[in-house]
């Protein structure tokens, strides 16, 4: 059994979807968890689920696009729970918020996507490192995507940001390998969340197919994954048992990528 008893974890984008499943699973394994996102109601709901099960959770409303969001978030988590030992960089913006071919791509959307999906994980990683290195124990888990390895049509910013996130994962993993800190990525395939619903709607319209037809054909196993299919890998990577695993990028994708 994985035991994360009293470890302090921060999961970004944990009000819904994959982040919510991960934070609930970390809390079940014993971690004291901080949740963050912009939507207060979703945070309150997820915090309530964890507390009802006897866990310790705090919700911090923050827009990670805001200039001083990272230091403010660090301060809040530190004040309420103590130094972060497990950081899960999960908050992200999807390819389907404004899908376009490169020739017509919106520059502002490029900047937003690169900032939230790549620069924020870089800044948060940098911010948690001093205490992790001092303790000689830390876990950084980046929620990338299979689009960190293969393209997403009309989603150049998303694809580039997730490829970049794997570059961050591998470089940082190497730098801190001797310090008790591991850095890994999870690469989900299509997961049943609000973000992926939008992508299916776009593809259904573009390809003249129904939502259900697209959804069923998304993975060799069939259909989409659920957020709970992703969470156990994050819990495992956070555990002591995973101490020799670093710099990896694990596909959890129903067989979309077979390497
Ligand atoms: P989701 O349901 O849209 O959830 C995204 C989370 O990020 C929400 O809690 C959202 O909360 C938060 N977020 C978005 N913008 C934010 C901002 N500016 N500041 C703070 N928080 C923000 O998406 P998901 O599908 O669970 O995706 C989670 C991660 O998995 C993303 O990194 C995504 O790229 C990755 N992923 C998803 C899939 C998939 O098929 N779903 C596949 C591969 C990878 P607020 O809107 O309340 O801020």
PDB file of N, CA, C and O in Angstrom, residues 10 12 70 74 84 87-89 118-133 139-142 165 168-169 172-173 175-176 181-184:
ATOM      1  N   UNK A  10       0.731  19.794  -3.483  1.00  0.00           N
ATOM      2  CA  UNK A  10      -0.043  20.813  -4.208  1.00  0.00           C
ATOM      3  C   UNK A  10      -0.365  20.267  -5.590  1.00  0.00           C
ATOM      4  O   UNK A  10       0.530  19.802  -6.311  1.00  0.00           O
ATOM      5  N   UNK A  12      -2.181  21.581  -9.039  1.00  0.00           N
ATOM      6  CA  UNK A  12      -2.797  22.717  -9.724  1.00  0.00           C
ATOM      7  C   UNK A  12      -3.944  22.220 -10.619  1.00  0.00           C
ATOM      8  O   UNK A  12      -3.927  21.074 -11.090  1.00  0.00           O
ATOM      9  N   UNK A  70       2.356  32.756  -8.757  1.00  0.00           N
ATOM     10  CA  UNK A  70       3.186  31.662  -8.243  1.00  0.00           C
ATOM     11  C   UNK A  70       3.720  31.951  -6.839  1.00  0.00           C
ATOM     12  O   UNK A  70       3.507  31.158  -5.922  1.00  0.00           O
ATOM     13  N   UNK A  74       2.608  29.907  -3.417  1.00  0.00           N
ATOM     14  CA  UNK A  74       3.625  29.272  -2.574  1.00  0.00           C
ATOM     15  C   UNK A  74       3.453  29.703  -1.117  1.00  0.00           C
ATOM     16  O   UNK A  74       3.490  28.891  -0.204  1.00  0.00           O
ATOM     17  N   UNK A  84       5.963  22.432   0.374  1.00  0.00           N
ATOM     18  CA  UNK A  84       5.430  21.440  -0.582  1.00  0.00           C
ATOM     19  C   UNK A  84       6.465  20.349  -0.831  1.00  0.00           C
ATOM     20  O   UNK A  84       7.613  20.632  -1.167  1.00  0.00           O
ATOM     21  N   UNK A  87       4.664  18.147  -5.820  1.00  0.00           N
ATOM     22  CA  UNK A  87       4.049  19.149  -6.703  1.00  0.00           C
ATOM     23  C   UNK A  87       3.506  18.440  -7.938  1.00  0.00           C
ATOM     24  O   UNK A  87       4.262  17.749  -8.634  1.00  0.00           O
ATOM     25  N   UNK A  88       2.229  18.621  -8.201  1.00  0.00           N
ATOM     26  CA  UNK A  88       1.651  18.076  -9.433  1.00  0.00           C
ATOM     27  C   UNK A  88       1.234  19.252 -10.314  1.00  0.00           C
ATOM     28  O   UNK A  88       0.285  19.986 -10.003  1.00  0.00           O
ATOM     29  N   UNK A  89       1.973  19.450 -11.386  1.00  0.00           N
ATOM     30  CA  UNK A  89       1.658  20.496 -12.357  1.00  0.00           C
ATOM     31  C   UNK A  89       0.629  19.946 -13.330  1.00  0.00           C
ATOM     32  O   UNK A  89       0.963  19.220 -14.267  1.00  0.00           O
ATOM     33  N   UNK A 118       3.469  25.533 -19.760  1.00  0.00           N
ATOM     34  CA  UNK A 118       4.907  25.282 -19.674  1.00  0.00           C
ATOM     35  C   UNK A 118       5.627  26.228 -18.694  1.00  0.00           C
ATOM     36  O   UNK A 118       6.384  25.779 -17.833  1.00  0.00           O
ATOM     37  N   UNK A 119       5.383  27.525 -18.828  1.00  0.00           N
ATOM     38  CA  UNK A 119       6.102  28.480 -17.966  1.00  0.00           C
ATOM     39  C   UNK A 119       5.662  28.344 -16.506  1.00  0.00           C
ATOM     40  O   UNK A 119       6.501  28.396 -15.602  1.00  0.00           O
ATOM     41  N   UNK A 120       4.372  28.158 -16.276  1.00  0.00           N
ATOM     42  CA  UNK A 120       3.902  28.010 -14.888  1.00  0.00           C
ATOM     43  C   UNK A 120       4.507  26.751 -14.231  1.00  0.00           C
ATOM     44  O   UNK A 120       5.029  26.844 -13.112  1.00  0.00           O
ATOM     45  N   UNK A 121       4.501  25.579 -14.885  1.00  0.00           N
ATOM     46  CA  UNK A 121       5.204  24.433 -14.275  1.00  0.00           C
ATOM     47  C   UNK A 121       6.684  24.706 -14.015  1.00  0.00           C
ATOM     48  O   UNK A 121       7.227  24.292 -12.982  1.00  0.00           O
ATOM     49  N   UNK A 122       7.338  25.425 -14.915  1.00  0.00           N
ATOM     50  CA  UNK A 122       8.745  25.804 -14.699  1.00  0.00           C
ATOM     51  C   UNK A 122       8.881  26.663 -13.446  1.00  0.00           C
ATOM     52  O   UNK A 122       9.716  26.410 -12.573  1.00  0.00           O
ATOM     53  N   UNK A 123       8.021  27.679 -13.330  1.00  0.00           N
ATOM     54  CA  UNK A 123       8.112  28.593 -12.181  1.00  0.00           C
ATOM     55  C   UNK A 123       7.771  27.888 -10.871  1.00  0.00           C
ATOM     56  O   UNK A 123       8.419  28.118  -9.851  1.00  0.00           O
ATOM     57  N   UNK A 124       6.743  27.035 -10.900  1.00  0.00           N
ATOM     58  CA  UNK A 124       6.370  26.326  -9.672  1.00  0.00           C
ATOM     59  C   UNK A 124       7.465  25.339  -9.275  1.00  0.00           C
ATOM     60  O   UNK A 124       7.787  25.195  -8.096  1.00  0.00           O
ATOM     61  N   UNK A 125       8.045  24.674 -10.253  1.00  0.00           N
ATOM     62  CA  UNK A 125       9.132  23.724  -9.949  1.00  0.00           C
ATOM     63  C   UNK A 125      10.294  24.460  -9.301  1.00  0.00           C
ATOM     64  O   UNK A 125      10.861  24.015  -8.294  1.00  0.00           O
ATOM     65  N   UNK A 126      10.640  25.598  -9.884  1.00  0.00           N
ATOM     66  CA  UNK A 126      11.737  26.403  -9.353  1.00  0.00           C
ATOM     67  C   UNK A 126      11.442  26.831  -7.914  1.00  0.00           C
ATOM     68  O   UNK A 126      12.323  26.821  -7.061  1.00  0.00           O
ATOM     69  N   UNK A 127      10.185  27.166  -7.673  1.00  0.00           N
ATOM     70  CA  UNK A 127       9.802  27.664  -6.344  1.00  0.00           C
ATOM     71  C   UNK A 127       9.822  26.570  -5.278  1.00  0.00           C
ATOM     72  O   UNK A 127      10.117  26.851  -4.116  1.00  0.00           O
ATOM     73  N   UNK A 128       9.509  25.326  -5.644  1.00  0.00           N
ATOM     74  CA  UNK A 128       9.475  24.267  -4.619  1.00  0.00           C
ATOM     75  C   UNK A 128      10.842  23.620  -4.409  1.00  0.00           C
ATOM     76  O   UNK A 128      11.057  22.938  -3.405  1.00  0.00           O
ATOM     77  N   UNK A 129      11.750  23.824  -5.335  1.00  0.00           N
ATOM     78  CA  UNK A 129      13.034  23.115  -5.269  1.00  0.00           C
ATOM     79  C   UNK A 129      13.854  23.396  -4.002  1.00  0.00           C
ATOM     80  O   UNK A 129      14.394  22.446  -3.419  1.00  0.00           O
ATOM     81  N   UNK A 130      13.988  24.648  -3.552  1.00  0.00           N
ATOM     82  CA  UNK A 130      14.871  24.876  -2.399  1.00  0.00           C
ATOM     83  C   UNK A 130      14.535  23.999  -1.194  1.00  0.00           C
ATOM     84  O   UNK A 130      15.426  23.394  -0.605  1.00  0.00           O
ATOM     85  N   UNK A 131      13.251  23.906  -0.840  1.00  0.00           N
ATOM     86  CA  UNK A 131      12.928  23.093   0.354  1.00  0.00           C
ATOM     87  C   UNK A 131      13.049  21.598   0.045  1.00  0.00           C
ATOM     88  O   UNK A 131      13.448  20.818   0.907  1.00  0.00           O
ATOM     89  N   UNK A 132      12.718  21.196  -1.183  1.00  0.00           N
ATOM     90  CA  UNK A 132      12.878  19.773  -1.532  1.00  0.00           C
ATOM     91  C   UNK A 132      14.350  19.372  -1.466  1.00  0.00           C
ATOM     92  O   UNK A 132      14.698  18.316  -0.934  1.00  0.00           O
ATOM     93  N   UNK A 133      15.216  20.222  -1.971  1.00  0.00           N
ATOM     94  CA  UNK A 133      16.650  19.905  -1.980  1.00  0.00           C
ATOM     95  C   UNK A 133      17.204  19.900  -0.554  1.00  0.00           C
ATOM     96  O   UNK A 133      18.031  19.057  -0.198  1.00  0.00           O
ATOM     97  N   UNK A 139       8.970  15.298  -4.933  1.00  0.00           N
ATOM     98  CA  UNK A 139       8.367  14.679  -6.123  1.00  0.00           C
ATOM     99  C   UNK A 139       7.733  15.780  -6.974  1.00  0.00           C
ATOM    100  O   UNK A 139       6.888  16.540  -6.474  1.00  0.00           O
ATOM    101  N   UNK A 140       8.148  15.848  -8.214  1.00  0.00           N
ATOM    102  CA  UNK A 140       7.478  16.761  -9.149  1.00  0.00           C
ATOM    103  C   UNK A 140       6.876  15.889 -10.245  1.00  0.00           C
ATOM    104  O   UNK A 140       7.581  15.069 -10.870  1.00  0.00           O
ATOM    105  N   UNK A 141       5.580  16.029 -10.440  1.00  0.00           N
ATOM    106  CA  UNK A 141       4.864  15.216 -11.424  1.00  0.00           C
ATOM    107  C   UNK A 141       4.154  16.167 -12.389  1.00  0.00           C
ATOM    108  O   UNK A 141       3.319  16.982 -11.966  1.00  0.00           O
ATOM    109  N   UNK A 142       4.532  16.089 -13.637  1.00  0.00           N
ATOM    110  CA  UNK A 142       3.960  16.977 -14.639  1.00  0.00           C
ATOM    111  C   UNK A 142       2.919  16.235 -15.464  1.00  0.00           C
ATOM    112  O   UNK A 142       3.215  15.173 -16.033  1.00  0.00           O
ATOM    113  N   UNK A 165       7.121  20.596 -21.995  1.00  0.00           N
ATOM    114  CA  UNK A 165       6.982  20.121 -20.618  1.00  0.00           C
ATOM    115  C   UNK A 165       7.787  18.835 -20.409  1.00  0.00           C
ATOM    116  O   UNK A 165       8.370  18.632 -19.336  1.00  0.00           O
ATOM    117  N   UNK A 168      11.345  19.989 -19.965  1.00  0.00           N
ATOM    118  CA  UNK A 168      11.534  20.474 -18.593  1.00  0.00           C
ATOM    119  C   UNK A 168      11.678  19.283 -17.640  1.00  0.00           C
ATOM    120  O   UNK A 168      12.570  19.249 -16.780  1.00  0.00           O
ATOM    121  N   UNK A 169      10.800  18.303 -17.792  1.00  0.00           N
ATOM    122  CA  UNK A 169      10.804  17.110 -16.921  1.00  0.00           C
ATOM    123  C   UNK A 169      12.169  16.428 -16.964  1.00  0.00           C
ATOM    124  O   UNK A 169      12.764  16.126 -15.920  1.00  0.00           O
ATOM    125  N   UNK A 172      15.248  18.757 -15.645  1.00  0.00           N
ATOM    126  CA  UNK A 172      15.244  18.925 -14.186  1.00  0.00           C
ATOM    127  C   UNK A 172      15.524  17.592 -13.488  1.00  0.00           C
ATOM    128  O   UNK A 172      16.247  17.544 -12.484  1.00  0.00           O
ATOM    129  N   UNK A 173      14.981  16.510 -14.036  1.00  0.00           N
ATOM    130  CA  UNK A 173      15.218  15.181 -13.436  1.00  0.00           C
ATOM    131  C   UNK A 173      16.709  14.904 -13.350  1.00  0.00           C
ATOM    132  O   UNK A 173      17.216  14.436 -12.323  1.00  0.00           O
ATOM    133  N   UNK A 175      19.161  17.103 -13.382  1.00  0.00           N
ATOM    134  CA  UNK A 175      19.856  18.051 -12.492  1.00  0.00           C
ATOM    135  C   UNK A 175      19.754  17.676 -11.019  1.00  0.00           C
ATOM    136  O   UNK A 175      20.677  17.921 -10.253  1.00  0.00           O
ATOM    137  N   UNK A 176      18.614  17.097 -10.629  1.00  0.00           N
ATOM    138  CA  UNK A 176      18.405  16.843  -9.189  1.00  0.00           C
ATOM    139  C   UNK A 176      18.431  15.355  -8.846  1.00  0.00           C
ATOM    140  O   UNK A 176      18.057  14.954  -7.749  1.00  0.00           O
ATOM    141  N   UNK A 181      15.167  13.984  -5.172  1.00  0.00           N
ATOM    142  CA  UNK A 181      13.999  14.605  -5.820  1.00  0.00           C
ATOM    143  C   UNK A 181      13.808  13.944  -7.188  1.00  0.00           C
ATOM    144  O   UNK A 181      14.747  13.905  -7.987  1.00  0.00           O
ATOM    145  N   UNK A 182      12.621  13.411  -7.441  1.00  0.00           N
ATOM    146  CA  UNK A 182      12.350  12.836  -8.758  1.00  0.00           C
ATOM    147  C   UNK A 182      11.387  13.733  -9.532  1.00  0.00           C
ATOM    148  O   UNK A 182      10.564  14.443  -8.940  1.00  0.00           O
ATOM    149  N   UNK A 183      11.530  13.695 -10.839  1.00  0.00           N
ATOM    150  CA  UNK A 183      10.701  14.530 -11.719  1.00  0.00           C
ATOM    151  C   UNK A 183      10.222  13.648 -12.865  1.00  0.00           C
ATOM    152  O   UNK A 183      11.027  13.112 -13.622  1.00  0.00           O
ATOM    153  N   UNK A 184       8.919  13.459 -12.946  1.00  0.00           N
ATOM    154  CA  UNK A 184       8.361  12.581 -13.984  1.00  0.00           C
ATOM    155  C   UNK A 184       7.142  13.226 -14.622  1.00  0.00           C
ATOM    156  O   UNK A 184       6.578  14.184 -14.081  1.00  0.00           O
TER     157      UNK A 184
END
